[in-house]
Tab-separated table of C-alpha atoms in Angstrom:
chain	number	residue	atom	x	y	z
A	1	MET	CA	0.000	0.000	0.000
A	2	ASN	CA	1.375	3.396	-1.013
A	3	LEU	CA	0.414	6.358	1.154
A	4	THR	CA	1.111	10.027	0.422
A	5	ILE	CA	0.944	12.310	3.448
A	6	GLY	CA	0.677	16.000	2.629
A	7	VAL	CA	1.591	18.918	4.884
A	8	LEU	CA	-0.028	22.239	3.981
A	9	ALA	CA	2.993	24.470	3.318
A	10	LEU	CA	1.543	27.965	2.984
A	11	GLN	CA	2.893	29.278	6.312
A	12	GLY	CA	3.817	27.963	9.725
A	13	ALA	CA	5.642	24.909	11.065
A	14	PHE	CA	5.261	22.651	8.027
A	15	ILE	CA	8.965	21.745	7.799
A	16	GLU	CA	8.909	20.413	11.359
A	17	HIS	CA	5.996	18.117	10.506
A	18	ILE	CA	7.777	16.846	7.389
A	19	TYR	CA	10.867	16.103	9.484
A	20	LEU	CA	8.916	14.121	12.094
A	21	LEU	CA	6.959	12.216	9.436
A	22	LYS	CA	10.188	11.071	7.826
A	23	ARG	CA	11.386	9.878	11.230
A	24	VAL	CA	8.135	8.003	11.808
A	25	PHE	CA	7.756	6.223	8.435
A	26	PRO	CA	10.350	3.494	9.239
A	27	ILE	CA	8.712	2.969	12.653
A	28	ILE	CA	5.309	2.348	11.043
A	29	LYS	CA	6.825	-0.103	8.576
A	30	ASP	CA	8.418	-2.067	11.434
A	31	LEU	CA	5.095	-2.199	13.293
A	32	ASN	CA	3.319	-3.917	10.400
A	33	PRO	CA	3.107	-7.742	10.419
A	34	LYS	CA	6.226	-9.326	8.959
A	35	ASP	CA	4.181	-11.564	6.632
A	36	GLN	CA	2.614	-8.544	4.894
A	37	ASP	CA	4.121	-6.151	2.414
A	38	PRO	CA	5.066	-3.031	4.380
A	39	PRO	CA	3.372	0.216	3.355
A	40	SER	CA	5.315	2.745	1.323
A	41	PHE	CA	5.116	6.326	2.616
A	42	GLU	CA	5.855	9.681	1.045
A	43	ALA	CA	5.660	13.120	2.671
A	44	ILE	CA	5.051	16.116	0.423
A	45	GLU	CA	4.585	19.849	0.878
A	46	VAL	CA	1.202	21.032	-0.389
A	47	ARG	CA	0.885	24.459	-2.001
A	48	ASN	CA	-1.505	23.823	-4.900
A	49	THR	CA	-4.411	21.643	-5.974
A	50	THR	CA	-2.221	19.247	-7.962
A	51	GLN	CA	-0.204	18.401	-4.855
A	52	LEU	CA	-3.365	18.151	-2.730
A	53	SER	CA	-4.918	15.700	-5.205
A	54	ARG	CA	-1.993	13.309	-4.606
A	55	CYS	CA	-2.613	13.126	-0.862
A	56	ASP	CA	-4.217	10.301	1.068
A	57	ALA	CA	-4.039	12.377	4.261
A	58	LEU	CA	-3.156	15.933	5.234
A	59	ILE	CA	-1.624	17.844	8.137
A	60	ILE	CA	-2.465	21.528	8.603
A	61	PRO	CA	0.381	22.912	10.739
A	62	GLY	CA	0.609	25.486	13.450
A	63	GLY	CA	1.231	29.055	12.388
A	64	GLU	CA	-1.085	32.013	11.822
A	65	SER	CA	-4.557	30.754	10.908
A	66	THR	CA	-5.646	34.043	9.329
A	67	THR	CA	-2.577	34.090	7.067
A	68	ILE	CA	-2.940	30.429	6.092
A	69	ALA	CA	-6.605	30.972	5.202
A	70	LEU	CA	-5.831	34.139	3.243
A	71	VAL	CA	-3.033	32.542	1.209
A	72	ALA	CA	-5.188	29.455	0.583
A	73	ALA	CA	-8.037	31.620	-0.697
A	74	ARG	CA	-5.790	33.727	-2.946
A	75	SER	CA	-4.112	30.627	-4.393
A	76	GLY	CA	-7.396	28.878	-5.154
A	77	LEU	CA	-6.743	26.187	-2.552
A	78	LEU	CA	-9.379	27.008	0.087
A	79	GLU	CA	-12.365	25.375	-1.615
A	80	PRO	CA	-10.387	22.215	-2.570
A	81	LEU	CA	-9.275	21.972	1.071
A	82	ARG	CA	-12.903	22.115	2.202
A	83	ASP	CA	-13.753	19.373	-0.271
A	84	PHE	CA	-10.779	17.266	0.870
A	85	VAL	CA	-11.809	17.464	4.531
A	86	LYS	CA	-15.593	17.834	4.545
A	87	LEU	CA	-16.840	16.407	1.265
A	88	TYR	CA	-14.509	13.403	0.939
A	89	ARG	CA	-13.663	13.018	4.652
A	90	ASN	CA	-9.992	12.312	4.025
A	91	PRO	CA	-7.809	11.885	7.130
A	92	THR	CA	-6.739	15.339	8.304
A	93	TRP	CA	-4.889	16.578	11.390
A	94	GLY	CA	-4.667	20.219	12.415
A	95	THR	CA	-2.225	21.511	15.038
A	96	CYS	CA	-2.865	24.859	16.762
A	97	ALA	CA	-3.741	27.117	13.789
A	98	GLY	CA	-4.762	23.938	11.970
A	99	LEU	CA	-7.276	23.180	14.728
A	100	ILE	CA	-8.763	26.658	14.324
A	101	LEU	CA	-9.138	26.139	10.571
A	102	LEU	CA	-10.770	22.725	11.020
A	103	ALA	CA	-13.331	24.006	13.547
A	104	GLU	CA	-16.903	24.615	12.427
A	105	ALA	CA	-16.969	27.788	14.539
A	106	ALA	CA	-14.367	30.141	16.003
A	107	ASN	CA	-14.630	33.239	18.173
A	108	SER	CA	-12.291	36.024	19.295
A	109	THR	CA	-11.493	36.542	15.623
A	110	LYS	CA	-9.669	39.525	14.235
A	111	LYS	CA	-11.603	42.427	12.726
A	112	GLY	CA	-13.101	41.191	9.463
A	113	GLY	CA	-12.920	37.589	10.649
A	114	GLN	CA	-11.252	34.831	8.700
A	115	ASP	CA	-12.167	31.824	6.564
A	116	LEU	CA	-12.533	28.384	8.109
A	117	ILE	CA	-12.275	24.996	6.446
A	118	GLY	CA	-14.429	23.116	8.948
A	119	GLY	CA	-14.764	19.394	9.560
A	120	LEU	CA	-14.823	19.293	13.369
A	121	ASP	CA	-18.111	20.083	15.099
A	122	VAL	CA	-16.512	22.306	17.743
A	123	ARG	CA	-16.215	25.970	18.611
A	124	VAL	CA	-12.690	27.174	19.339
A	125	ASN	CA	-11.439	30.303	21.035
A	126	ARG	CA	-8.488	31.690	19.084
A	127	ASN	CA	-5.384	32.698	21.069
A	128	HIS	CA	-7.198	31.622	24.215
A	129	PHE	CA	-4.114	31.859	26.410
A	130	GLY	CA	-3.156	35.313	25.217
A	131	ARG	CA	-0.169	36.781	23.463
A	132	GLN	CA	3.159	35.253	22.424
A	133	ILE	CA	4.750	36.014	25.797
A	134	GLU	CA	2.062	33.910	27.499
A	135	SER	CA	3.054	30.791	25.576
A	136	PHE	CA	4.037	27.840	27.750
A	137	GLN	CA	5.072	24.188	27.876
A	138	ILE	CA	3.449	21.599	30.126
A	139	GLU	CA	3.566	17.824	30.570
A	140	LEU	CA	0.330	16.294	29.272
A	141	ASP	CA	-1.531	13.095	30.031
A	142	LEU	CA	-2.702	11.716	26.661
A	143	PRO	CA	-4.645	8.490	27.286
A	144	PHE	CA	-5.131	7.814	23.569
A	145	LEU	CA	-1.399	7.102	23.288
A	146	ASP	CA	-1.906	4.064	25.538
A	147	SER	CA	-3.012	2.189	22.409
A	148	LEU	CA	0.534	2.411	20.999
A	149	PRO	CA	2.803	-0.633	21.192
A	150	GLU	CA	4.943	-0.686	24.322
A	151	SER	CA	8.102	-0.145	22.280
A	152	ILE	CA	6.721	3.229	21.111
A	153	ARG	CA	5.231	4.391	24.398
A	154	LEU	CA	8.770	4.477	25.817
A	155	SER	CA	9.304	4.901	29.528
A	156	ALA	CA	7.759	8.363	29.494
A	157	THR	CA	4.081	8.661	30.322
A	158	LYS	CA	3.757	12.429	29.835
A	159	PHE	CA	3.848	14.234	26.502
A	160	PRO	CA	5.608	17.620	26.170
A	161	GLY	CA	2.785	19.984	25.209
A	162	ILE	CA	3.973	23.225	23.598
A	163	PHE	CA	1.305	25.951	23.509
A	164	ILE	CA	2.054	29.071	21.436
A	165	ARG	CA	-0.814	31.581	21.319
A	166	ALA	CA	-2.909	28.450	21.482
A	167	PRO	CA	-6.627	28.003	20.852
A	168	ILE	CA	-8.844	25.889	23.050
A	169	VAL	CA	-12.038	23.981	22.289
A	170	GLU	CA	-14.799	25.835	24.099
A	171	ARG	CA	-17.735	23.691	23.122
A	172	ILE	CA	-18.613	20.463	21.353
A	173	LEU	CA	-21.328	21.343	18.843
A	174	PRO	CA	-24.196	19.161	17.663
A	175	HIS	CA	-23.720	17.687	14.210
A	176	VAL	CA	-26.073	19.471	11.828
A	177	GLU	CA	-26.742	19.331	8.126
A	178	GLY	CA	-25.797	22.734	6.765
A	179	THR	CA	-24.579	25.804	8.658
A	180	GLN	CA	-24.150	25.994	12.436
A	181	LYS	CA	-26.821	28.693	12.643
A	182	SER	CA	-26.847	28.996	16.437
A	183	GLU	CA	-23.112	29.776	16.313
A	184	GLN	CA	-23.545	32.204	13.418
A	185	GLU	CA	-25.749	34.393	15.639
A	186	LYS	CA	-23.049	34.832	18.301
A	187	LEU	CA	-21.060	38.059	18.447
A	188	GLU	CA	-17.527	37.838	17.000
A	189	THR	CA	-18.048	34.218	15.995
A	190	ILE	CA	-17.446	32.932	12.479
A	191	VAL	CA	-18.626	29.624	11.050
A	192	ALA	CA	-17.419	27.393	8.261
A	193	PRO	CA	-19.550	27.106	5.122
A	194	PRO	CA	-21.491	23.829	4.859
A	195	ARG	CA	-20.542	20.919	2.634
A	196	ALA	CA	-23.098	18.188	1.938
A	197	VAL	CA	-21.391	14.797	1.887
A	198	THR	CA	-22.423	13.196	-1.398
A	199	ASP	CA	-19.468	10.870	-1.979
A	200	ALA	CA	-20.570	7.296	-1.177
A	201	LYS	CA	-17.274	6.337	0.456
A	202	ALA	CA	-17.261	9.522	2.518
A	203	LYS	CA	-20.767	8.798	3.804
A	204	GLU	CA	-19.520	5.456	5.125
A	205	LEU	CA	-16.690	7.244	6.949
A	206	LEU	CA	-18.714	10.176	8.336
A	207	GLU	CA	-19.112	10.217	12.117
A	208	SER	CA	-21.342	12.658	13.965
A	209	GLU	CA	-19.748	12.191	17.392
A	210	VAL	CA	-16.793	14.319	18.461
A	211	ARG	CA	-14.499	12.430	20.810
A	212	VAL	CA	-12.488	14.424	23.331
A	213	ARG	CA	-8.944	13.059	23.235
A	214	ALA	CA	-7.233	15.266	25.831
A	215	PHE	CA	-7.793	17.931	28.469
A	216	LEU	CA	-5.594	20.569	30.048
A	217	PRO	CA	-6.457	20.246	33.749
A	218	GLY	CA	-6.608	23.420	35.771
A	219	ARG	CA	-5.056	25.833	33.283
A	220	VAL	CA	-8.164	28.007	32.766
A	221	ASN	CA	-8.698	28.424	36.499
A	222	GLN	CA	-5.009	29.161	37.056
A	223	LEU	CA	-5.152	32.004	34.547
A	224	LYS	CA	-8.206	33.468	36.253
A	225	ASP	CA	-6.610	33.165	39.685
A	226	VAL	CA	-3.541	35.190	38.710
A	227	GLY	CA	-5.675	38.051	37.432
A	228	ASN	CA	-5.277	37.497	33.685
A	229	ASP	CA	-7.109	40.345	31.926
A	230	MET	CA	-8.499	38.186	29.099
A	231	GLU	CA	-12.218	37.772	28.481
A	232	PHE	CA	-13.279	34.232	29.432
A	233	ASP	CA	-16.375	32.710	27.846
A	234	GLU	CA	-18.492	31.232	30.627
A	235	GLU	CA	-18.591	27.987	28.605
A	236	ALA	CA	-14.812	27.859	28.197
A	237	GLY	CA	-13.411	24.420	28.806
A	238	ASN	CA	-9.980	22.900	28.791
A	239	ILE	CA	-10.273	20.578	25.791
A	240	ILE	CA	-7.023	20.482	23.805
A	241	ALA	CA	-7.462	17.488	21.472
A	242	VAL	CA	-10.538	16.239	19.618
A	243	GLN	CA	-11.325	13.697	16.926
A	244	GLN	CA	-14.371	13.293	14.715
A	245	GLY	CA	-14.041	10.319	12.417
A	246	ASN	CA	-11.048	10.956	10.168
A	247	VAL	CA	-10.497	14.529	11.392
A	248	PHE	CA	-8.198	15.193	14.361
A	249	GLY	CA	-7.140	18.439	16.020
A	250	THR	CA	-4.718	19.478	18.761
A	251	SER	CA	-4.300	22.888	20.424
A	252	PHE	CA	-0.592	22.334	20.935
A	253	HIS	CA	2.429	21.716	18.699
A	254	PRO	CA	3.645	18.078	18.721
A	255	GLU	CA	5.832	18.908	15.714
A	256	LEU	CA	7.970	21.223	17.878
A	257	SER	CA	8.483	18.728	20.701
A	258	GLY	CA	10.666	16.175	18.920
A	259	ASP	CA	8.443	13.452	20.442
A	260	VAL	CA	7.179	11.173	17.663
A	261	ARG	CA	4.409	9.388	19.571
A	262	ILE	CA	1.420	11.396	18.333
A	263	HIS	CA	2.690	11.208	14.759
A	264	VAL	CA	3.029	7.434	15.092
A	265	TRP	CA	-0.489	7.172	16.567
A	266	TRP	CA	-1.965	9.350	13.814
A	267	LEU	CA	-0.212	7.516	10.974
A	268	LEU	CA	-1.448	4.188	12.311
A	269	GLN	CA	-4.948	5.702	12.251
A	270	VAL	CA	-4.409	6.967	8.699
A	271	GLN	CA	-3.196	3.584	7.523
A	272	GLU	CA	-6.322	1.924	8.939
A	273	GLN	CA	-8.665	4.610	7.600
A	274	VAL	CA	-7.226	4.590	4.077
A	275	LEU	CA	-7.356	0.790	3.949
A	276	ARG	CA	-10.983	0.884	5.090
A	277	ARG	CA	-11.803	3.488	2.450
A	278	ARG	CA	-10.210	1.427	-0.318
A	279	LYS	CA	-12.244	-1.602	0.722
A	280	ILE	CA	-15.548	0.302	0.413
A	281	SER	CA	-17.009	-0.504	-3.000
């Protein structure tokens, strides 16, 4: 099985993702049964529709979500990205800015707002933890990594979470056909345009439930306690990783940590999802 993993390379930490993917490919091959032909992987930078069309899966990196959306729109890539994620339900992972772009709704947007791709039925708060100087690193408990083989889990149980002007998932939204109208009515909240899933294979892969994959315990309350002057939505939570079917998002930057475990976990998911898709007649 040949798999092409694309990394959106319009702005942000795309090189770091490419580097970690290339480290992880041999690990995935070794984890496959010895009596089966090992998968063949390729990592490519994606800047146009031709490159996107080659991809079996896509990573949208951390960076500046407004800039990424603007460049994608000006280069004619925004609508194909929406089709890739929402219409065809291809495996996609967004980190930090990528999570913002994959959300169906986002608030605390800049004046004039920004475009979203959508795909995850969540509302995110952009730059929830404040400015660049309020970025931080913290050890995270990520229970979903427990599914990794023992040889990959290593001796470490915590994952180094790097948060740089990070968003947070404020609310899990109901899955609706069409636009998230209740979110559209909120002040300073933007929503992604709808995409009706018509592709037969995509319908088989569509999941309405959003699974929370990780929390950030206590951070919101800590910020309030020290007198942070940010506006906190009364619904604000501490969700930092979510998955809905083939679409995955993290508030933090695994690509900057040097720790390959989340990339291994995600690629194993991609391998399974692509194989399932190819089996659907």
